[in-house]
Amino acid sequence: MIHLTGTDGQHAVLHDLGGSGPPLLLTHGNSLNTGMWATVVPHLQNGFHCWGLDFRGHGSARTQHDDMSVERSHFVDEVLAATDALGGGPLLAAGHSLGASSLVLAELAQPGTYQGLWLYEPLLAPAGSPRPDIDHPLVQASRRRRIDFSTVDEAYERFVSKLPFSACEPAAVRAYVELGTYSLGDGAVRLSCSGDTEARIYVTGRPIEYTKLSTVRCPAVVARGGSLAAKRNDIPPKLAQPIAEALGNGRLKTFTELGHFGPMENGEAIAQDIRAHLEPLIAA
């Protein structure tokens, strides 16, 4: 693991996931961690050297002090720090939700950082959209989330027993739980990402003027789940098409059978699409 320490003392963690070929950076969504890519990575390793980034307060990147800031700029800084740790750009990258948004914002901040991007339901609301407040259902649900469990197995069984994780591949859920908990002693564990951290990240989302996205000129796939699979939260898939159209070189891809947690639901299908998009860029 490579620890990437920010100016405020918090840190992100970069995991070497193995493989051969050019480096491929993988970033995760809010409350998740590198483990979410567990069933994707095996299908990428014979073409890419995969690296997973845990954002501050997630997975192995445990909170260093209680007043941790979760302003979105920190996640962008961590993406850029991970890119530098892998030798700098132009780099290949794939991200989910918060992680996908952070990759786009990083390329906006430093054009030319990425050679190609594969983005699953990036959460970039258009200018004029209301920001979630403390009464938003997602924020309230996050704050109610249970974080302590008697064992890792209990945590896994609870997550996999209900949506959205019941629609995911068990190995992906298991990897997320194992990387996303730490010991409290006597077998008990606690989630690294607290409900409060998850909720505050939702609240810090800032709408963006989509005309700015035209300056992101590296080839980018914006992937989304199908409307039926995503009916529990249809905002992320609805944003995918306008984002793809606004990017300087974007293309929309729809996985009709998948939901917002698509990379955890069908790792092989996701890996195939990542390869189809990024491998031609390596040869170019």
Coordinates of C-alpha atoms in Angstrom, one line a residue:
M1 CA 0.0 0.0 0.0
I2 CA 1.1 3.5 -0.8
H3 CA -0.1 6.2 1.6
L4 CA -0.9 9.6 0.0
T5 CA -1.0 12.3 2.7
G6 CA -2.9 15.5 2.1
T7 CA -2.1 19.0 3.4
D8 CA -4.6 18.5 6.2
G9 CA -3.0 15.3 7.5
Q10 CA -5.7 13.0 6.1
H11 CA -4.6 10.4 3.7
A12 CA -5.7 8.2 0.8
V13 CA -4.3 4.7 0.1
L14 CA -3.2 3.3 -3.2
H15 CA -3.4 -0.5 -3.6
D16 CA -1.3 -2.5 -6.0
L17 CA -3.8 -5.0 -7.5
G18 CA -1.3 -6.6 -9.9
G19 CA -1.3 -7.4 -13.5
S20 CA 0.9 -6.6 -16.5
G21 CA 0.8 -3.7 -18.9
P22 CA 0.3 0.0 -18.5
P23 CA -1.0 1.3 -15.1
L24 CA -4.8 1.6 -14.8
L25 CA -6.1 3.6 -11.9
L26 CA -9.5 2.5 -10.4
T27 CA -11.5 4.8 -8.2
H28 CA -14.6 4.0 -6.1
G29 CA -18.0 5.6 -5.1
N30 CA -19.1 7.2 -1.9
S31 CA -18.9 4.8 1.1
L32 CA -17.3 2.1 -1.0
N33 CA -13.6 1.2 -1.5
T34 CA -11.2 -0.6 -3.8
G35 CA -12.8 -3.9 -2.9
M36 CA -15.8 -2.9 -5.2
W37 CA -13.5 -3.8 -8.2
A38 CA -12.8 -7.3 -7.0
T39 CA -14.6 -9.1 -9.7
V40 CA -13.5 -6.7 -12.4
V41 CA -9.8 -6.8 -11.8
P42 CA -9.2 -10.4 -12.7
H43 CA -10.4 -9.7 -16.2
L44 CA -8.1 -6.8 -16.6
Q45 CA -4.8 -8.1 -15.2
N46 CA -3.5 -9.6 -18.5
G47 CA -3.6 -6.2 -20.2
F48 CA -3.2 -3.7 -17.4
H49 CA -1.3 -3.2 -14.1
C50 CA -4.3 -2.3 -11.9
W51 CA -4.2 0.1 -9.0
G52 CA -7.0 0.9 -6.6
L53 CA -7.4 4.1 -4.7
D54 CA -9.2 4.3 -1.4
F55 CA -10.3 7.9 -0.7
R56 CA -9.9 9.5 2.7
G57 CA -12.3 7.9 5.2
H58 CA -12.8 4.8 3.1
G59 CA -11.4 1.3 3.1
S60 CA -7.8 1.3 4.3
A61 CA -7.6 5.1 4.4
R62 CA -8.9 5.5 8.0
T63 CA -9.9 8.9 9.3
Q64 CA -6.9 10.5 11.0
H65 CA -8.8 13.1 13.1
D66 CA -12.4 13.8 13.8
D67 CA -12.8 17.0 11.8
M68 CA -12.0 15.4 8.5
S69 CA -13.0 17.6 5.6
V70 CA -14.8 15.9 2.7
E71 CA -15.0 18.8 0.3
R72 CA -14.8 17.4 -3.2
S73 CA -11.5 19.2 -3.9
H74 CA -9.8 16.8 -1.6
F75 CA -10.9 13.8 -3.6
V76 CA -9.6 15.5 -6.8
D77 CA -6.3 16.1 -5.1
E78 CA -6.1 12.5 -4.0
V79 CA -6.8 11.3 -7.6
L80 CA -4.0 13.6 -8.8
A81 CA -1.6 12.4 -6.1
A82 CA -2.3 8.8 -7.1
T83 CA -1.6 9.6 -10.7
D84 CA 1.7 11.2 -9.7
A85 CA 2.6 8.1 -7.6
L86 CA 2.1 6.0 -10.7
G87 CA 4.5 8.1 -12.8
G88 CA 2.2 10.9 -13.8
G89 CA 0.0 11.4 -16.9
P90 CA -1.2 10.7 -19.4
L91 CA -2.7 7.8 -17.5
L92 CA -5.6 5.4 -18.0
A93 CA -8.3 5.4 -15.4
A94 CA -11.8 4.0 -14.6
G95 CA -14.1 5.2 -11.9
H96 CA -17.4 4.8 -10.3
S97 CA -19.8 7.5 -9.1
L98 CA -17.8 9.8 -6.7
G99 CA -14.6 8.3 -8.1
A100 CA -15.7 8.9 -11.7
S101 CA -16.6 12.5 -10.9
S102 CA -13.3 13.1 -9.3
L103 CA -11.5 11.8 -12.4
V104 CA -13.4 14.3 -14.6
L105 CA -12.7 17.2 -12.2
A106 CA -9.0 16.2 -12.1
E107 CA -8.8 16.3 -15.9
L108 CA -10.5 19.7 -15.8
A109 CA -8.0 21.0 -13.3
Q110 CA -5.0 19.6 -15.1
P111 CA -5.7 18.9 -18.8
G112 CA -3.7 16.0 -20.3
T113 CA -3.5 14.1 -17.1
Y114 CA -5.6 11.2 -18.5
Q115 CA -5.1 9.4 -21.8
G116 CA -8.5 7.8 -21.5
L117 CA -11.4 7.6 -19.0
W118 CA -14.1 5.0 -18.3
L119 CA -16.7 6.5 -16.0
Y120 CA -19.7 4.7 -14.5
E121 CA -22.4 7.1 -13.5
P122 CA -20.3 10.1 -12.5
L123 CA -22.3 12.3 -10.2
L124 CA -21.9 15.8 -11.7
A125 CA -25.1 17.7 -11.4
P126 CA -25.7 20.6 -13.8
A127 CA -25.5 24.2 -12.8
G128 CA -28.7 25.3 -11.1
S129 CA -29.4 21.9 -9.5
P130 CA -30.3 22.1 -5.8
R131 CA -27.6 20.7 -3.5
P132 CA -28.7 17.9 -1.2
D133 CA -29.3 19.2 2.4
I134 CA -29.5 17.4 5.7
D135 CA -33.1 16.4 5.1
H136 CA -32.4 14.7 1.7
P137 CA -33.4 11.0 1.8
L138 CA -29.9 9.8 0.8
V139 CA -28.4 11.9 3.6
Q140 CA -30.8 10.6 6.2
A141 CA -30.4 7.0 5.1
S142 CA -26.6 7.4 5.4
R143 CA -26.7 8.7 8.9
R144 CA -28.9 5.8 10.0
R145 CA -26.5 3.2 8.5
R146 CA -25.3 0.6 11.0
I147 CA -21.5 0.6 11.3
D148 CA -20.7 -1.9 14.0
F149 CA -20.9 -5.7 13.7
S150 CA -19.9 -8.7 15.9
T151 CA -17.9 -10.2 13.1
V152 CA -16.9 -9.6 9.5
D153 CA -19.2 -12.4 8.5
E154 CA -22.1 -10.7 10.2
A155 CA -21.4 -7.5 8.3
Y156 CA -21.1 -9.4 5.0
E157 CA -24.4 -11.3 5.6
R158 CA -26.2 -8.1 6.4
F159 CA -25.0 -6.3 3.4
V160 CA -25.6 -9.1 0.9
S161 CA -29.1 -9.8 2.2
K162 CA -30.7 -6.6 0.8
L163 CA -30.5 -4.1 -2.0
P164 CA -28.3 -2.7 -3.4
F165 CA -25.7 -5.3 -2.4
S166 CA -28.1 -8.3 -2.9
A167 CA -27.9 -7.5 -6.7
C168 CA -24.1 -7.6 -6.5
E169 CA -21.7 -10.5 -7.0
P170 CA -20.9 -12.1 -3.6
A171 CA -17.2 -11.9 -4.1
A172 CA -17.4 -8.1 -4.7
V173 CA -19.4 -7.6 -1.6
R174 CA -17.1 -9.7 0.5
A175 CA -14.0 -7.8 -0.8
Y176 CA -15.8 -4.5 0.0
V177 CA -16.6 -5.6 3.5
E178 CA -13.2 -7.0 4.3
L179 CA -11.4 -3.9 3.1
G180 CA -14.0 -1.6 4.5
T181 CA -13.9 -2.7 8.1
Y182 CA -11.4 -2.5 11.0
S183 CA -11.1 -4.5 14.2
L184 CA -12.7 -3.4 17.5
G185 CA -11.3 -6.5 19.3
D186 CA -12.8 -9.9 20.0
G187 CA -13.8 -10.3 16.4
A188 CA -16.0 -7.2 16.3
V189 CA -15.5 -4.8 13.4
R190 CA -16.5 -1.3 12.4
L191 CA -17.0 0.2 8.9
S192 CA -14.2 2.5 7.9
C193 CA -16.6 4.9 6.2
S194 CA -19.1 6.1 8.8
G195 CA -22.6 7.1 8.0
D196 CA -21.7 10.6 8.9
T197 CA -18.8 10.7 6.4
E198 CA -21.0 9.3 3.6
A199 CA -23.8 11.8 4.4
R200 CA -21.4 14.8 4.5
I201 CA -20.0 13.8 1.1
Y202 CA -23.5 13.9 -0.4
V203 CA -24.0 17.4 1.0
T204 CA -20.6 18.7 -0.4
G205 CA -21.6 18.0 -4.0
R206 CA -21.4 21.1 -6.1
P207 CA -23.2 21.6 -9.5
I208 CA -21.0 22.3 -12.5
E209 CA -21.5 24.3 -15.6
Y210 CA -21.6 21.6 -18.3
T211 CA -20.1 23.8 -20.9
K212 CA -16.8 23.4 -19.0
L213 CA -16.8 19.7 -19.7
S214 CA -16.0 20.3 -23.4
T215 CA -12.4 20.9 -22.3
V216 CA -12.1 17.3 -21.2
R217 CA -10.9 16.0 -24.6
C218 CA -9.5 12.6 -23.8
P219 CA -11.6 9.7 -25.0
A220 CA -14.2 8.9 -22.3
V221 CA -17.0 6.4 -22.0
V222 CA -19.8 7.4 -19.6
A223 CA -21.5 4.2 -18.6
R224 CA -24.8 3.8 -16.9
G225 CA -27.3 1.2 -15.6
G226 CA -30.6 0.6 -17.3
S227 CA -33.7 2.4 -16.1
L228 CA -35.4 -0.7 -14.6
A229 CA -32.3 -1.8 -12.7
A230 CA -31.8 1.8 -11.4
K231 CA -35.4 2.5 -10.4
R232 CA -34.4 2.9 -6.7
N233 CA -32.3 6.0 -7.6
D234 CA -32.7 7.2 -11.2
I235 CA -30.7 10.4 -10.9
P236 CA -27.2 8.9 -11.7
P237 CA -28.3 7.2 -14.9
K238 CA -30.3 10.3 -16.0
L239 CA -27.1 12.4 -15.7
A240 CA -25.0 10.1 -17.8
Q241 CA -26.2 11.1 -21.3
P242 CA -25.9 14.9 -20.8
I243 CA -22.5 14.4 -19.3
A244 CA -21.4 12.2 -22.2
E245 CA -22.7 14.8 -24.7
A246 CA -21.0 17.7 -22.9
L247 CA -17.5 16.0 -22.7
G248 CA -15.1 17.0 -25.5
N249 CA -14.8 13.3 -26.6
G250 CA -17.5 11.4 -24.7
R251 CA -19.6 8.4 -25.6
L252 CA -22.6 6.9 -23.8
K253 CA -22.8 3.2 -22.9
T254 CA -25.9 1.6 -21.2
F255 CA -25.9 -1.6 -19.3
T256 CA -29.6 -2.4 -19.4
E257 CA -29.4 -5.1 -16.7
L258 CA -27.3 -3.3 -14.2
G259 CA -27.9 -0.6 -11.5
H260 CA -25.8 2.1 -9.9
F261 CA -23.4 -0.6 -8.5
G262 CA -22.8 -2.0 -11.9
P263 CA -19.1 -2.8 -11.4
M264 CA -20.0 -4.9 -8.4
E265 CA -22.9 -6.6 -10.2
N266 CA -21.2 -8.0 -13.3
G267 CA -17.4 -7.6 -13.1
E268 CA -16.7 -9.5 -16.3
A269 CA -19.0 -7.4 -18.5
I270 CA -17.6 -4.2 -17.0
A271 CA -14.1 -5.3 -17.6
Q272 CA -14.8 -6.2 -21.2
D273 CA -16.1 -2.7 -21.8
I274 CA -13.2 -1.1 -20.1
R275 CA -10.8 -3.1 -22.2
A276 CA -12.7 -2.3 -25.4
H277 CA -12.4 1.4 -24.7
L278 CA -8.9 1.6 -23.3
E279 CA -6.9 -1.0 -25.2
P280 CA -7.1 0.8 -28.6
L281 CA -5.7 3.9 -26.8
I282 CA -2.6 2.0 -25.8
A283 CA -1.9 0.9 -29.3
A284 CA -2.5 4.3 -30.8

